[in-house]
mmCIF file of C-alpha atoms in Angstrom:
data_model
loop_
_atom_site.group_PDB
_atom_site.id
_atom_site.type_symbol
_atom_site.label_atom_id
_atom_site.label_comp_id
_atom_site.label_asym_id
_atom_site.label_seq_id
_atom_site.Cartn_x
_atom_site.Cartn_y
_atom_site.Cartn_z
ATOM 1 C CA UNK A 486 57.056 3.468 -46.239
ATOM 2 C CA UNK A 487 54.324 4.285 -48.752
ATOM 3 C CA UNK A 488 54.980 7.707 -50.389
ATOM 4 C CA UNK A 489 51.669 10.512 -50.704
ATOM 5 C CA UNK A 490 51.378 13.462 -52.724
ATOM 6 C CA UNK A 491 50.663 16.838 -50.234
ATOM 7 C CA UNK A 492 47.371 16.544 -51.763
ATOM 8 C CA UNK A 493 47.043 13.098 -50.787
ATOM 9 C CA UNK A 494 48.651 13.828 -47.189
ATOM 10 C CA UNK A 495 46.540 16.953 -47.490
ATOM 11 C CA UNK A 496 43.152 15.475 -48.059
ATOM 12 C CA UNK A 497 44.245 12.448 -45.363
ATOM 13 C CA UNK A 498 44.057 14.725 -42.313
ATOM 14 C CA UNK A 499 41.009 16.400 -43.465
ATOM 15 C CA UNK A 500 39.696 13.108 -43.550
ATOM 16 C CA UNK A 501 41.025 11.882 -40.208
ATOM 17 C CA UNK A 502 40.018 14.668 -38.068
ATOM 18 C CA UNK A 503 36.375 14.683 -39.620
ATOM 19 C CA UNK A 504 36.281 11.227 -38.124
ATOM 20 C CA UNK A 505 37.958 12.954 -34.999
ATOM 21 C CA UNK A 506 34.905 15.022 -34.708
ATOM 22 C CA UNK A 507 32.060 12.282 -35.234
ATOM 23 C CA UNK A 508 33.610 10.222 -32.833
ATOM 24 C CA UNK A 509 34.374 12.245 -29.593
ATOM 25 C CA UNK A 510 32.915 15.493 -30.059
ATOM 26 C CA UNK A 511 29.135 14.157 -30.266
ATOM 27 C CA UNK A 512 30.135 14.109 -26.616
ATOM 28 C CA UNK A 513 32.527 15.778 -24.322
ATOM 29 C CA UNK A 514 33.560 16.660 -20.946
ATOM 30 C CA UNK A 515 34.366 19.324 -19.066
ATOM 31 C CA UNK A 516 36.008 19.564 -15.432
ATOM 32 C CA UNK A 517 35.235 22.280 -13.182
ATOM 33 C CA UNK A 518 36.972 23.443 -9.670
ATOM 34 C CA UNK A 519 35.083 25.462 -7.281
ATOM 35 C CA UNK A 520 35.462 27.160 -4.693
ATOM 36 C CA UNK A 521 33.170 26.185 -1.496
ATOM 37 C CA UNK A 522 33.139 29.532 0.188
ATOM 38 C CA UNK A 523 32.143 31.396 -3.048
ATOM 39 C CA UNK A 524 28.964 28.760 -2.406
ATOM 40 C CA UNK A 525 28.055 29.176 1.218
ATOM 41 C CA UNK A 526 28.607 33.099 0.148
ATOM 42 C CA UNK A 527 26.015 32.173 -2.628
ATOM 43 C CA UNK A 528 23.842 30.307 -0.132
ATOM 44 C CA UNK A 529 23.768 33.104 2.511
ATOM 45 C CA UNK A 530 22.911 35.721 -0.114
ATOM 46 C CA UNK A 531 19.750 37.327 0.027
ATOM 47 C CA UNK A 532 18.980 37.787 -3.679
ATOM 48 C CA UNK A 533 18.844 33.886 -4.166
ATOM 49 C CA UNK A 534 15.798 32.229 -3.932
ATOM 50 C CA UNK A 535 14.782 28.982 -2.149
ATOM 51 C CA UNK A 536 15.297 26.529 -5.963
ATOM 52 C CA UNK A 537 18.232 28.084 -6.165
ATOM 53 C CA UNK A 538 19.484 27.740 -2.516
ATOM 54 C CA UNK A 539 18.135 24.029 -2.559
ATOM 55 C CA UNK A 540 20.796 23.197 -5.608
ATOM 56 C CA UNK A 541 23.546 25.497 -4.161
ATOM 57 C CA UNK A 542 23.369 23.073 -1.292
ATOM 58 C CA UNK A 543 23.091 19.843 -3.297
ATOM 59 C CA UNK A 544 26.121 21.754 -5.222
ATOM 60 C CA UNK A 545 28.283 21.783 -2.250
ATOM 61 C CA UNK A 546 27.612 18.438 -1.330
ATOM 62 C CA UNK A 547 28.810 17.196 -4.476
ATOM 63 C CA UNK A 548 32.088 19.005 -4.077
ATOM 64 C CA UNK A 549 33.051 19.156 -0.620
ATOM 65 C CA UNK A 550 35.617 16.983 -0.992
ATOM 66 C CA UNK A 551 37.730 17.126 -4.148
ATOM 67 C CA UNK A 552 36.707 20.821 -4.858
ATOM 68 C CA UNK A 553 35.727 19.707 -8.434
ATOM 69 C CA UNK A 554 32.851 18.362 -11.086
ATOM 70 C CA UNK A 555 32.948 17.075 -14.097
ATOM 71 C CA UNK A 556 30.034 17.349 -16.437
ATOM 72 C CA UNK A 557 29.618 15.228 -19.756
ATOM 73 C CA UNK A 558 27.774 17.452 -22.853
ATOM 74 C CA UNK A 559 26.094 15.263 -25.396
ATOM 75 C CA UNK A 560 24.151 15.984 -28.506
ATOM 76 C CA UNK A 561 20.410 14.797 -29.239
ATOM 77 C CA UNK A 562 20.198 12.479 -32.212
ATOM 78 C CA UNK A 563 24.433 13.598 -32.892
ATOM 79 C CA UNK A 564 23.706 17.061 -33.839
ATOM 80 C CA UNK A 565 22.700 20.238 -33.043
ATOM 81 C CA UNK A 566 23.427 21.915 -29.663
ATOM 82 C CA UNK A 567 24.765 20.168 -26.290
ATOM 83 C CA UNK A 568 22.840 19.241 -23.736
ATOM 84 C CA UNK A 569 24.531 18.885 -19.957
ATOM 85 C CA UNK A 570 23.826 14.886 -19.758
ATOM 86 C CA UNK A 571 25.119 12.037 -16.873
ATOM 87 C CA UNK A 572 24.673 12.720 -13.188
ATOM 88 C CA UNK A 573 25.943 15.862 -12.882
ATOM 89 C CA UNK A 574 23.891 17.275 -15.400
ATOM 90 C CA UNK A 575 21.523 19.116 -12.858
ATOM 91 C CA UNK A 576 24.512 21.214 -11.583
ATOM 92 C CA UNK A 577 26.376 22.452 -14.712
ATOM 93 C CA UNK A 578 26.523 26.363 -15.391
ATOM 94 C CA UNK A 579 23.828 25.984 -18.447
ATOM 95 C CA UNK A 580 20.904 25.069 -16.384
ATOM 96 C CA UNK A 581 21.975 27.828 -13.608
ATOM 97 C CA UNK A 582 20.308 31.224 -12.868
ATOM 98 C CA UNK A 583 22.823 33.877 -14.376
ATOM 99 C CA UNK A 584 23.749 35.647 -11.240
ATOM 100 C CA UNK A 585 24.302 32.154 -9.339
ATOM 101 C CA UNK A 586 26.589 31.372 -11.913
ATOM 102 C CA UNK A 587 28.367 34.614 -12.088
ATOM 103 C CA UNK A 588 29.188 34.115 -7.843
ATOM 104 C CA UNK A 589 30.351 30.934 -8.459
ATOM 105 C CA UNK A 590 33.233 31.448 -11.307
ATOM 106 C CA UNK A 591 35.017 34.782 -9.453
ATOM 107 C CA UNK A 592 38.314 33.006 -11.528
ATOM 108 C CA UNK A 593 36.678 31.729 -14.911
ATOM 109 C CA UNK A 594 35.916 34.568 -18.380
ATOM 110 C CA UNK A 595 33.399 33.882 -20.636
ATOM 111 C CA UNK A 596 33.648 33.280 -24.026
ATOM 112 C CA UNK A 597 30.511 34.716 -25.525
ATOM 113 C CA UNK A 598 28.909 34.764 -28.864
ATOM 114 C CA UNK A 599 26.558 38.066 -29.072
ATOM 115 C CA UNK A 600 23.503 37.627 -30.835
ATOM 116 C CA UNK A 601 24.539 34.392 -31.843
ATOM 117 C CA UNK A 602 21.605 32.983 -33.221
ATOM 118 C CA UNK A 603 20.514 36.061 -35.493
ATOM 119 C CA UNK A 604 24.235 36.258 -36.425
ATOM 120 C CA UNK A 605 24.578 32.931 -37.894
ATOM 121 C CA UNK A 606 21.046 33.461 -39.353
ATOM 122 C CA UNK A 607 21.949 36.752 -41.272
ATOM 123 C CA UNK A 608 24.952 35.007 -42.287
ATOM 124 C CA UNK A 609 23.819 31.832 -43.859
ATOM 125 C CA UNK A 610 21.040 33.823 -45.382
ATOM 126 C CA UNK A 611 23.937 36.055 -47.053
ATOM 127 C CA UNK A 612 25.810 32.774 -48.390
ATOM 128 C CA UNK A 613 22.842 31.774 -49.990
ATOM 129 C CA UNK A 614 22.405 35.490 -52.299
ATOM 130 C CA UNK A 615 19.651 36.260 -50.122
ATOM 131 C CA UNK A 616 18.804 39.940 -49.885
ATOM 132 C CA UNK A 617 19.038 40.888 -46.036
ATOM 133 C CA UNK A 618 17.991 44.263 -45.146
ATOM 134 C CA UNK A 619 16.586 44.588 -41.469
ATOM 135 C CA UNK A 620 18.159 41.146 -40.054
ATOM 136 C CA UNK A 621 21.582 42.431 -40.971
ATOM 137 C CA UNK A 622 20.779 46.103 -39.138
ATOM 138 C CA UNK A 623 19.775 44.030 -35.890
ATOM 139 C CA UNK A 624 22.680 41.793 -35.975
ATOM 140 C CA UNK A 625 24.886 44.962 -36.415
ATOM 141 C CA UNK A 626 22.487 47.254 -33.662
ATOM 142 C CA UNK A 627 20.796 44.825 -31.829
ATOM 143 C CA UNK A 628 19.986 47.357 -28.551
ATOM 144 C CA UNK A 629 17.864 49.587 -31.404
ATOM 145 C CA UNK A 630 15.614 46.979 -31.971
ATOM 146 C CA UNK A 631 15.281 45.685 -28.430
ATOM 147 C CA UNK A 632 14.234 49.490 -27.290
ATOM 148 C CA UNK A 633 11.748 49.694 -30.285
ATOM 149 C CA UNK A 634 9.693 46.917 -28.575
ATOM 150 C CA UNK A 635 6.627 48.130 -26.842
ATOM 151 C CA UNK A 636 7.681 46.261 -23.419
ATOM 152 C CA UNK A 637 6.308 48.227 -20.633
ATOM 153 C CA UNK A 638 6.435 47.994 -16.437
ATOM 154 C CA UNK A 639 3.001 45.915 -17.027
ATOM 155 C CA UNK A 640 4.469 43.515 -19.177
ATOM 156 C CA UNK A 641 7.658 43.289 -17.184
ATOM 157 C CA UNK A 642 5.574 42.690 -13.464
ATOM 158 C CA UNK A 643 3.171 40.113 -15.490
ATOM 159 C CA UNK A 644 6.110 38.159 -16.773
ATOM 160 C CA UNK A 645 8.147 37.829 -13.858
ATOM 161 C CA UNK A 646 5.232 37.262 -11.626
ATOM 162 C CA UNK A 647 3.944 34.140 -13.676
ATOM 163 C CA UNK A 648 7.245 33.045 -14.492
ATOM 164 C CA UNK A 649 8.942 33.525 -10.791
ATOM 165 C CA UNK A 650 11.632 35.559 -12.920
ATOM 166 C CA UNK A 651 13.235 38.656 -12.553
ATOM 167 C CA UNK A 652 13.472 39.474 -15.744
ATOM 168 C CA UNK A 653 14.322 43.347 -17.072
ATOM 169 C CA UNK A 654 12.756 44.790 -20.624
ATOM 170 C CA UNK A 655 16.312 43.451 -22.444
ATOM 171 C CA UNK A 656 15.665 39.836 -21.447
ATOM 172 C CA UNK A 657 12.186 39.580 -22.303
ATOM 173 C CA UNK A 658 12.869 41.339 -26.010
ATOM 174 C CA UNK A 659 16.005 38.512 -26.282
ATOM 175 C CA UNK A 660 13.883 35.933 -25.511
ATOM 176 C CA UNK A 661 10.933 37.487 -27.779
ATOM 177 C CA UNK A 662 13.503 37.772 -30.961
ATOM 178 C CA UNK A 663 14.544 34.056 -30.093
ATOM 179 C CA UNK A 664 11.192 33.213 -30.469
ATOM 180 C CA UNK A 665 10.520 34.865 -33.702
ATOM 181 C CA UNK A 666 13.565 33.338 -35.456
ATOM 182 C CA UNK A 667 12.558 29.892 -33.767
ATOM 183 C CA UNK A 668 9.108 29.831 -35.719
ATOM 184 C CA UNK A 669 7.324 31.768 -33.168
ATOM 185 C CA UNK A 670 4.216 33.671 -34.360
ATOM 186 C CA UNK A 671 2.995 37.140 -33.993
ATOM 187 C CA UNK A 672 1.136 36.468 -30.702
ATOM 188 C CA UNK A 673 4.421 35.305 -29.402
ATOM 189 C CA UNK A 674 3.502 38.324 -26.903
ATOM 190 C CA UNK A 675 1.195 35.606 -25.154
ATOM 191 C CA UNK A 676 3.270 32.897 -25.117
ATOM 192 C CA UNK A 677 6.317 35.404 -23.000
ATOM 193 C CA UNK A 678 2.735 36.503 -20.238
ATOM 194 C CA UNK A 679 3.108 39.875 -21.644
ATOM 195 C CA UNK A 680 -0.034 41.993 -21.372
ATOM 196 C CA UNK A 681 -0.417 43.629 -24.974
ATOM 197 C CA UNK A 682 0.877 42.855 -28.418
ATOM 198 C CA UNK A 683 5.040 44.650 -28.230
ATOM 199 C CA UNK A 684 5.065 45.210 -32.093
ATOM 200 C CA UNK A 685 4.244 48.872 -33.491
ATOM 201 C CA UNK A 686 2.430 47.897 -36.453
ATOM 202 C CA UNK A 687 4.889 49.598 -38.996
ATOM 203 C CA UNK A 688 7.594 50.215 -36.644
ATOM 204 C CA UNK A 689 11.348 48.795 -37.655
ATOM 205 C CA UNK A 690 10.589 45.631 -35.503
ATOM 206 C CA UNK A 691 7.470 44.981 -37.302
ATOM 207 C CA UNK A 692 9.528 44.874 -40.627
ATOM 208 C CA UNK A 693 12.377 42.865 -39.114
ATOM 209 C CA UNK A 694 9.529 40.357 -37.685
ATOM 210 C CA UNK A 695 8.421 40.379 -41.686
ATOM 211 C CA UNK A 696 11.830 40.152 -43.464
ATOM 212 C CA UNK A 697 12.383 37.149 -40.662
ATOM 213 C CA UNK A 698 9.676 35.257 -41.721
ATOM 214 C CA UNK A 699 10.590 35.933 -45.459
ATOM 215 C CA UNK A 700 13.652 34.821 -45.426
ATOM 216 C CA UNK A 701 13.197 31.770 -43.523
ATOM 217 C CA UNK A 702 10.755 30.326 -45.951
ATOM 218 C CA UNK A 703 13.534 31.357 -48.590
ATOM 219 C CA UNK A 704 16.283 29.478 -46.966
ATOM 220 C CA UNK A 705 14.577 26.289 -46.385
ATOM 221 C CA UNK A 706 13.212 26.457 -50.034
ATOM 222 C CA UNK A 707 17.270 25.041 -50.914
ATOM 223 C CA UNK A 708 17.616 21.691 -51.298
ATOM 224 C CA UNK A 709 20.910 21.269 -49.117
ATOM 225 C CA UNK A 710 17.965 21.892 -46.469
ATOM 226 C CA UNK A 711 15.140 19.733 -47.375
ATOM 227 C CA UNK A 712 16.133 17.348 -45.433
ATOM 228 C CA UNK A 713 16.316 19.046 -41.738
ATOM 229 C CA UNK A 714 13.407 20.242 -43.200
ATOM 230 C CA UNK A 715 11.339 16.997 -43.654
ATOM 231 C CA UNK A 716 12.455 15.884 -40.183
ATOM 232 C CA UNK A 717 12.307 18.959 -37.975
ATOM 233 C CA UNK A 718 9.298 20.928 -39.593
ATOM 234 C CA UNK A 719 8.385 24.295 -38.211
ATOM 235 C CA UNK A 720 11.685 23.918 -35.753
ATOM 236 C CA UNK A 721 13.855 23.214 -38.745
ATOM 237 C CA UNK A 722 15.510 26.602 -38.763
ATOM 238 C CA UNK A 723 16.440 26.343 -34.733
ATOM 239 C CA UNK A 724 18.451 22.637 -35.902
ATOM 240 C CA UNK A 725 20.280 24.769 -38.854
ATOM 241 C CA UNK A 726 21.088 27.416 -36.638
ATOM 242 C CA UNK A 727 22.121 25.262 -32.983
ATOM 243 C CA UNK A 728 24.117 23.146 -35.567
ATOM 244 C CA UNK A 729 26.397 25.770 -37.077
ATOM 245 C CA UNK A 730 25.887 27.120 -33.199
ATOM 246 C CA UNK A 731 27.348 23.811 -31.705
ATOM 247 C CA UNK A 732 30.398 23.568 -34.267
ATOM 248 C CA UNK A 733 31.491 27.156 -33.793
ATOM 249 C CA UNK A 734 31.482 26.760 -30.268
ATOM 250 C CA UNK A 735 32.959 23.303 -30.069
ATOM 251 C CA UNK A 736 35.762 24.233 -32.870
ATOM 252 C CA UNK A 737 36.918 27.324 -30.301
ATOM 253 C CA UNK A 738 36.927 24.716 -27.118
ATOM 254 C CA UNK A 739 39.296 23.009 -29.196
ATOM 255 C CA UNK A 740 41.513 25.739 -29.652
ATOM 256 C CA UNK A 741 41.495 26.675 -26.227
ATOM 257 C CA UNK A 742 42.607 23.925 -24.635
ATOM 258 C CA UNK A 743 44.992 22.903 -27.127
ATOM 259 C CA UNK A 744 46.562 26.811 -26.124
ATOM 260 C CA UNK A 745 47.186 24.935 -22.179
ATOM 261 C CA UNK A 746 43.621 27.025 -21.205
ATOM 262 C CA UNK A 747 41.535 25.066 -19.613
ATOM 263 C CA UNK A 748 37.683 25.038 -20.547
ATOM 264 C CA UNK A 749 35.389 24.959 -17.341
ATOM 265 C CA UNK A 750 32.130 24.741 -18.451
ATOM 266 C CA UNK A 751 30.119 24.800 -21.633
ATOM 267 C CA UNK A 752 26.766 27.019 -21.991
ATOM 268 C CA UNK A 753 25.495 26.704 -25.377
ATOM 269 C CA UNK A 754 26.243 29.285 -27.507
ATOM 270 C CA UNK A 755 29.781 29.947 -25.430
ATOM 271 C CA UNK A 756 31.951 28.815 -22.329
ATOM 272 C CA UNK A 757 33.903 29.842 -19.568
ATOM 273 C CA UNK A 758 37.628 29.324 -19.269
ATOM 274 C CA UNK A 759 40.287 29.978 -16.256
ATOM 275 C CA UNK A 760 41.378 33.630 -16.485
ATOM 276 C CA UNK A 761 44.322 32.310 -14.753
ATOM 277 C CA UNK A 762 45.943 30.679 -16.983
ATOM 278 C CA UNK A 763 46.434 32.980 -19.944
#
């Protein structure tokens, strides 16, 4: 038997479970039990609409018999965040309406990043000395920021009505601040079918929109960047962030289930385990 220093041992099973990671967790599955009269419940419900009834259907189908599904999760191109893949794909809990999903997993918790995106934003932005000023404040107060948006009942009807959403003021400014990190520009207001521009000129969201902007050009002016940078372009920042995103979330699956709790489903920036286990 071949003797190793602990910092030899040490630097081993670093090494080994890096290679761990690049070979199974570019991909992964999860198994999920349901339970078929929480879907005909789902089904019958009123506030479901026909798409949604359609897949419920196809969903029971699927599981009439062995009560369970099991959906693989890949990456695009190895990195970044997971992606519901394979057959089953059109089922999992990622690519289902909220409330569909919530009647469907009566015995599962989620395990929820808040704000994830502008979290890990504000954070790499701190590792790298940058000052952060308004980005910090909405990872820290979000809901100030969200009721500082100019989203009225006019925006909210238009919306919903050309989306075929049902969408309240909270989820329309989440998905407007996604947008914003994600390289979108100030007339992201069009791009979301609102009616009027939602930034005060001046107002805290208009700096925060500013200081957003600022700082991305600042991070991607490192070189431990330039690389996502070259290949992803104006989405460059999304890839830095759904990669620290995907290993966060991945790195905590792990942990879970090597705690005997068993994982259920994965839905990007978090997942849902069985509350019945621990």
């Amino acid at each position: 038997m071949r003797d190793y220093s602990i910092t030899t041992i040490i630097i081993i099973i670093k090494f080994e479970r890096i290679l761990i990671s690049i070979i199974t967790m570019t991909e992964f599955t999860l198994t999920k039990t349901y339970d078929i009269h929480a879907i005909k419940a789902s089904v019958a419900s009123k506030a479901i609409n026909k798409d949604e009834c359609d897949k419920l259907i196809s969903l029971y189908r699927a599981v009439n018999k062995n009560k369970t599904l099991t959906t693989t999760y890949a990456q695009k191109d190895k990195c970044g965040r997971y992606y519901p893949s394979g057959d089953n794909k059109s089922f999992a809990d990622a690519y289902m309406w909220k409330h569909t999903r919530a009647s469907l997993s009566l015995n599962e918790l989620d395990i929820d990043a808040v704000n994830c995106a502008q979290t890990i934003f504000c954070a790499l932005c701190e590792q790298a000395g940058l000052s952060v000023d308004y980005v910090r404040r909405a990872v820290d107060n979000r809901e100030f920021f969200i009721d500082k948006l100019d989203i009225n009942q006019a925006d909210i009807d238009h919306h919903n009505k050309v989306n075929q959403n049902t969408a309240d003021k909270r989820g329309i400014a989440k998905q407007f601040f996604s947008g914003i990190l994600n390289n979108g520009g100030r007339n992201l207001w069009k791009t979301l079918d609102l009616t009027h521009d939602i930034v005060i000129k001046g107002s805290e969201v208009h700096e925060l929109v500013k200081e957003i902007k600022r700082l991305k050009t600042s991070l991607l002016s490192f070189d431990k960047y330039a690389d996502v940078k070259k290949q992803y372009g104006d989405k460059a920042i999304f890839h830095i962030i759904t990669d620290a995103e995907a290993n966060v979330t991945t790195d905590l699956i792990k942990i879970f289930q090597q705690n005997l709790i068993q994982v259920t489903s994965f839905i990007y920036d978090g997942f849902q385990v069985r509350c019945m286990d621990k």
